[in-house]
């Protein structure tokens, strides 16, 4: 199917400001089953320069430079991707020891995954919870990930469009949060059992709850399978309805737009996402 996404961000300032360089993560990553067909980025005021590059984690990063004062910043990204059906669980874990948790990676890849294995946010409560789920799944890697997805899905979803993710233990204790809170908790539970995990931002087609806003989910690195996506908000594995923007070991590094301005103005942000299946 072909998915089209239009993401609009409108910043309004109550008096003129000077925009400093802004960093955009609004260009989709490609996957074997998902190919970019069209991309258009519109920015008002017109930038003096846009530099498109690849960051340290393989994401397409756009650096935008401005000149002169402005009372607004309007950004619209239009994306079209062809997304083929994909069975995210069609793999064989190899070496076979990877079928059980706690996971131990082969020595040749372990150093490359260290940043996705840090135990930041992994508290004793997270450890106990993750091990209870793993025990219920017979300490099997994939059943544990599915059980983790399902457990978080039972929480109460809360729309929270701004702010950093809550600490994982807060989300666990309150059993409430947004998609980025759920994702951060999922990552912490995985890392507590030695599974490399990263935060992904993007879009999701077909969910009334998510289709008008930026979405977040997790990817885990599994030997023999590579990076595979799990969406605890929807209690699904990631197939062909997700459109990827950026992934990182740290959620705050995937913000669609980040930057500052000089001036004393107050700012207001409006954001809107529209996703369609063209055929």
Tab-separated table of C-alpha atoms in Angstrom, residues 22-277:
chain	number	residue	atom	x	y	z
A	22	UNK	CA	16.962	24.293	13.829
A	23	UNK	CA	17.340	20.518	13.620
A	24	UNK	CA	14.597	18.516	11.902
A	25	UNK	CA	13.890	14.789	12.040
A	26	UNK	CA	11.080	14.783	9.516
A	27	UNK	CA	12.598	12.641	6.753
A	28	UNK	CA	11.648	8.962	6.822
A	29	UNK	CA	14.088	6.110	7.219
A	30	UNK	CA	13.832	3.383	4.613
A	31	UNK	CA	13.469	-0.301	5.439
A	32	UNK	CA	13.617	-3.382	3.158
A	33	UNK	CA	9.822	-3.441	2.930
A	34	UNK	CA	9.231	0.322	2.898
A	35	UNK	CA	10.461	2.692	0.177
A	36	UNK	CA	10.222	6.466	-0.061
A	37	UNK	CA	8.390	7.618	-3.195
A	38	UNK	CA	8.025	11.361	-2.649
A	39	UNK	CA	9.130	13.973	-0.142
A	40	UNK	CA	8.453	17.694	0.109
A	41	UNK	CA	9.537	20.047	2.877
A	42	UNK	CA	8.094	23.563	3.025
A	43	UNK	CA	9.389	26.129	5.525
A	44	UNK	CA	8.172	29.698	6.103
A	45	UNK	CA	10.094	31.969	6.501
A	46	UNK	CA	12.254	30.675	3.707
A	47	UNK	CA	15.546	29.357	5.112
A	48	UNK	CA	18.884	30.742	4.000
A	49	UNK	CA	20.211	27.177	3.890
A	50	UNK	CA	19.091	23.578	4.503
A	51	UNK	CA	21.706	20.876	5.029
A	52	UNK	CA	20.565	17.257	4.845
A	53	UNK	CA	22.881	14.645	6.354
A	54	UNK	CA	22.978	11.368	8.293
A	55	UNK	CA	23.486	11.523	12.052
A	56	UNK	CA	25.535	9.216	14.262
A	57	UNK	CA	22.647	6.719	14.604
A	58	UNK	CA	21.815	6.575	10.896
A	59	UNK	CA	18.861	8.969	10.865
A	60	UNK	CA	18.352	11.597	8.166
A	61	UNK	CA	18.910	14.924	9.873
A	62	UNK	CA	18.045	18.291	8.332
A	63	UNK	CA	19.757	21.415	9.648
A	64	UNK	CA	17.908	24.618	8.813
A	65	UNK	CA	19.482	28.100	8.912
A	66	UNK	CA	17.597	31.414	8.901
A	67	UNK	CA	18.334	35.108	8.458
A	68	UNK	CA	16.316	38.097	9.574
A	69	UNK	CA	13.527	38.513	12.148
A	70	UNK	CA	10.195	36.693	11.961
A	71	UNK	CA	6.988	36.373	13.967
A	72	UNK	CA	6.335	32.756	12.969
A	73	UNK	CA	7.835	29.465	11.842
A	74	UNK	CA	5.683	27.163	9.725
A	75	UNK	CA	6.974	23.733	8.712
A	76	UNK	CA	5.135	21.205	6.535
A	77	UNK	CA	6.536	17.806	5.584
A	78	UNK	CA	4.750	15.714	2.950
A	79	UNK	CA	5.787	12.077	2.691
A	80	UNK	CA	4.752	9.204	0.454
A	81	UNK	CA	6.013	5.676	1.055
A	82	UNK	CA	5.243	2.316	-0.488
A	83	UNK	CA	4.849	-0.151	2.369
A	84	UNK	CA	4.661	-3.872	1.632
A	85	UNK	CA	3.137	-6.523	3.925
A	86	UNK	CA	5.778	-7.748	6.340
A	87	UNK	CA	5.833	-10.496	8.960
A	88	UNK	CA	7.913	-9.013	11.751
A	89	UNK	CA	8.114	-12.377	13.564
A	90	UNK	CA	9.394	-14.364	10.565
A	91	UNK	CA	12.953	-15.024	11.707
A	92	UNK	CA	15.167	-17.549	13.470
A	93	UNK	CA	17.155	-16.372	16.461
A	94	UNK	CA	20.802	-17.295	15.971
A	95	UNK	CA	22.929	-18.174	17.820
A	96	UNK	CA	20.274	-20.329	19.439
A	97	UNK	CA	21.193	-19.108	22.934
A	98	UNK	CA	19.444	-15.860	21.942
A	99	UNK	CA	16.117	-17.647	22.296
A	100	UNK	CA	16.306	-17.159	26.073
A	101	UNK	CA	16.581	-14.153	28.367
A	102	UNK	CA	18.616	-12.670	29.932
A	103	UNK	CA	20.138	-12.180	26.482
A	104	UNK	CA	23.863	-12.387	25.854
A	105	UNK	CA	25.039	-10.949	22.538
A	106	UNK	CA	27.900	-12.412	20.502
A	107	UNK	CA	31.171	-10.613	21.324
A	108	UNK	CA	31.521	-9.195	17.810
A	109	UNK	CA	28.298	-7.146	18.075
A	110	UNK	CA	28.108	-6.430	21.810
A	111	UNK	CA	30.391	-3.330	21.658
A	112	UNK	CA	28.208	-1.843	18.899
A	113	UNK	CA	25.093	-2.182	21.063
A	114	UNK	CA	26.401	-0.738	24.324
A	115	UNK	CA	24.564	2.577	23.965
A	116	UNK	CA	21.259	0.657	23.605
A	117	UNK	CA	21.973	-1.449	26.693
A	118	UNK	CA	22.544	1.254	29.314
A	119	UNK	CA	20.506	0.684	32.465
A	120	UNK	CA	19.413	4.289	32.881
A	121	UNK	CA	15.905	4.192	34.327
A	122	UNK	CA	16.165	0.484	35.178
A	123	UNK	CA	15.216	0.433	38.863
A	124	UNK	CA	14.698	-2.563	41.174
A	125	UNK	CA	10.939	-2.315	40.545
A	126	UNK	CA	11.509	-2.504	36.775
A	127	UNK	CA	13.841	-5.470	37.252
A	128	UNK	CA	11.306	-7.382	39.343
A	129	UNK	CA	8.452	-6.656	36.934
A	130	UNK	CA	10.463	-7.655	33.860
A	131	UNK	CA	11.586	-10.902	35.483
A	132	UNK	CA	8.034	-11.755	36.485
A	133	UNK	CA	6.931	-11.340	32.862
A	134	UNK	CA	9.921	-13.342	31.634
A	135	UNK	CA	9.194	-16.159	34.077
A	136	UNK	CA	5.590	-16.252	32.873
A	137	UNK	CA	6.919	-16.530	29.316
A	138	UNK	CA	9.237	-19.412	30.210
A	139	UNK	CA	12.262	-17.112	29.875
A	140	UNK	CA	11.812	-17.245	26.093
A	141	UNK	CA	12.899	-14.087	24.292
A	142	UNK	CA	10.067	-13.527	21.813
A	143	UNK	CA	7.253	-14.650	24.165
A	144	UNK	CA	8.695	-12.242	26.759
A	145	UNK	CA	8.565	-9.335	24.283
A	146	UNK	CA	4.982	-10.166	23.364
A	147	UNK	CA	4.012	-10.461	27.033
A	148	UNK	CA	5.678	-7.106	27.745
A	149	UNK	CA	3.732	-5.494	24.908
A	150	UNK	CA	0.483	-6.935	26.238
A	151	UNK	CA	1.161	-5.921	29.847
A	152	UNK	CA	1.746	-2.271	28.949
A	153	UNK	CA	-1.312	-2.241	26.697
A	154	UNK	CA	-3.452	-2.815	29.797
A	155	UNK	CA	-2.453	0.594	31.198
A	156	UNK	CA	-4.595	3.712	30.816
A	157	UNK	CA	-3.574	5.736	27.778
A	158	UNK	CA	-3.122	9.497	28.258
A	159	UNK	CA	-2.682	12.049	25.493
A	160	UNK	CA	0.330	14.196	26.350
A	161	UNK	CA	1.631	16.076	23.327
A	162	UNK	CA	4.560	17.868	24.954
A	163	UNK	CA	7.323	17.102	27.416
A	164	UNK	CA	9.891	14.370	27.902
A	165	UNK	CA	8.825	10.797	28.624
A	166	UNK	CA	8.111	10.028	32.253
A	167	UNK	CA	10.664	7.902	34.119
A	168	UNK	CA	9.890	4.225	33.435
A	169	UNK	CA	9.126	3.429	37.078
A	170	UNK	CA	6.571	6.266	37.243
A	171	UNK	CA	4.729	4.857	34.231
A	172	UNK	CA	4.851	1.372	35.757
A	173	UNK	CA	3.534	2.466	39.160
A	174	UNK	CA	0.829	4.758	37.783
A	175	UNK	CA	-0.026	2.327	34.958
A	176	UNK	CA	-0.783	5.344	32.827
A	177	UNK	CA	1.006	7.277	30.107
A	178	UNK	CA	1.408	8.353	26.502
A	179	UNK	CA	2.988	6.360	23.676
A	180	UNK	CA	6.443	7.740	24.482
A	181	UNK	CA	6.000	6.847	28.166
A	182	UNK	CA	5.009	3.294	27.197
A	183	UNK	CA	7.951	3.042	24.821
A	184	UNK	CA	10.447	4.200	27.427
A	185	UNK	CA	9.081	1.651	29.917
A	186	UNK	CA	9.266	-1.103	27.284
A	187	UNK	CA	12.910	-0.186	26.617
A	188	UNK	CA	13.817	-0.232	30.312
A	189	UNK	CA	12.248	-3.672	30.821
A	190	UNK	CA	14.143	-5.002	27.808
A	191	UNK	CA	17.447	-3.553	28.923
A	192	UNK	CA	16.987	-5.010	32.393
A	193	UNK	CA	17.179	-8.437	30.733
A	194	UNK	CA	20.063	-7.593	28.442
A	195	UNK	CA	18.039	-6.810	25.302
A	196	UNK	CA	19.276	-3.803	23.319
A	197	UNK	CA	16.396	-1.381	22.763
A	198	UNK	CA	15.905	1.980	21.113
A	199	UNK	CA	13.192	4.639	20.849
A	200	UNK	CA	11.517	5.229	17.468
A	201	UNK	CA	9.434	8.216	16.405
A	202	UNK	CA	7.166	8.223	13.385
A	203	UNK	CA	3.569	7.761	12.311
A	204	UNK	CA	0.965	5.013	12.501
A	205	UNK	CA	-1.799	4.486	9.955
A	206	UNK	CA	-5.100	2.882	10.897
A	207	UNK	CA	-5.329	3.851	14.580
A	208	UNK	CA	-7.996	6.411	15.446
A	209	UNK	CA	-6.024	7.177	18.595
A	210	UNK	CA	-2.690	7.840	16.852
A	211	UNK	CA	-3.322	8.871	13.265
A	212	UNK	CA	-3.424	12.627	13.939
A	213	UNK	CA	-0.239	12.916	15.964
A	214	UNK	CA	3.365	11.807	16.096
A	215	UNK	CA	3.696	8.258	17.380
A	216	UNK	CA	6.424	6.349	19.242
A	217	UNK	CA	7.363	2.694	19.607
A	218	UNK	CA	10.403	0.567	20.401
A	219	UNK	CA	12.853	-1.515	18.414
A	220	UNK	CA	14.938	-4.313	19.907
A	221	UNK	CA	18.019	-5.931	18.426
A	222	UNK	CA	17.697	-9.700	18.126
A	223	UNK	CA	20.559	-11.878	16.809
A	224	UNK	CA	19.438	-13.410	13.542
A	225	UNK	CA	16.611	-10.879	13.155
A	226	UNK	CA	18.257	-7.468	13.511
A	227	UNK	CA	16.175	-4.524	14.693
A	228	UNK	CA	12.499	-5.453	15.124
A	229	UNK	CA	9.694	-3.138	16.166
A	230	UNK	CA	7.224	-3.580	19.020
A	231	UNK	CA	4.414	-1.102	19.685
A	232	UNK	CA	3.166	-1.386	23.287
A	233	UNK	CA	0.564	1.341	22.781
A	234	UNK	CA	-1.178	-0.794	20.157
A	235	UNK	CA	-0.008	-4.190	21.503
A	236	UNK	CA	1.344	-5.131	18.084
A	237	UNK	CA	4.569	-5.963	16.344
A	238	UNK	CA	5.529	-3.349	13.785
A	239	UNK	CA	4.477	-4.311	10.281
A	240	UNK	CA	3.700	-2.071	7.298
A	241	UNK	CA	1.456	0.548	8.928
A	242	UNK	CA	4.253	2.356	10.743
A	243	UNK	CA	6.308	5.075	9.017
A	244	UNK	CA	9.721	5.602	10.606
A	245	UNK	CA	11.286	9.028	11.136
A	246	UNK	CA	14.138	8.555	13.592
A	247	UNK	CA	15.446	6.123	16.184
A	248	UNK	CA	17.805	6.654	19.080
A	249	UNK	CA	19.027	5.230	22.349
A	250	UNK	CA	17.599	8.405	23.909
A	251	UNK	CA	14.039	9.586	23.277
A	252	UNK	CA	14.907	13.280	23.415
A	253	UNK	CA	17.151	12.916	20.353
A	254	UNK	CA	14.216	12.049	18.076
A	255	UNK	CA	12.246	15.311	18.388
A	256	UNK	CA	10.807	16.251	14.971
A	257	UNK	CA	11.889	19.905	15.410
A	258	UNK	CA	14.361	21.367	17.866
A	259	UNK	CA	15.988	24.778	18.012
A	260	UNK	CA	16.021	28.109	19.799
A	261	UNK	CA	15.434	31.786	19.079
A	262	UNK	CA	16.769	35.051	20.423
A	263	UNK	CA	14.244	37.564	21.677
A	264	UNK	CA	11.753	37.950	24.509
A	265	UNK	CA	8.711	36.564	22.736
A	266	UNK	CA	6.328	33.911	23.982
A	267	UNK	CA	5.641	31.099	21.543
A	268	UNK	CA	2.650	28.885	20.767
A	269	UNK	CA	2.859	25.598	18.861
A	270	UNK	CA	0.131	23.916	16.837
A	271	UNK	CA	0.817	20.529	15.258
A	272	UNK	CA	-1.321	18.361	13.024
A	273	UNK	CA	-0.756	15.031	11.297
A	274	UNK	CA	-2.848	13.555	8.490
A	275	UNK	CA	-2.209	9.991	7.228
A	276	UNK	CA	-3.925	8.365	4.265
A	277	UNK	CA	-3.737	5.087	2.368
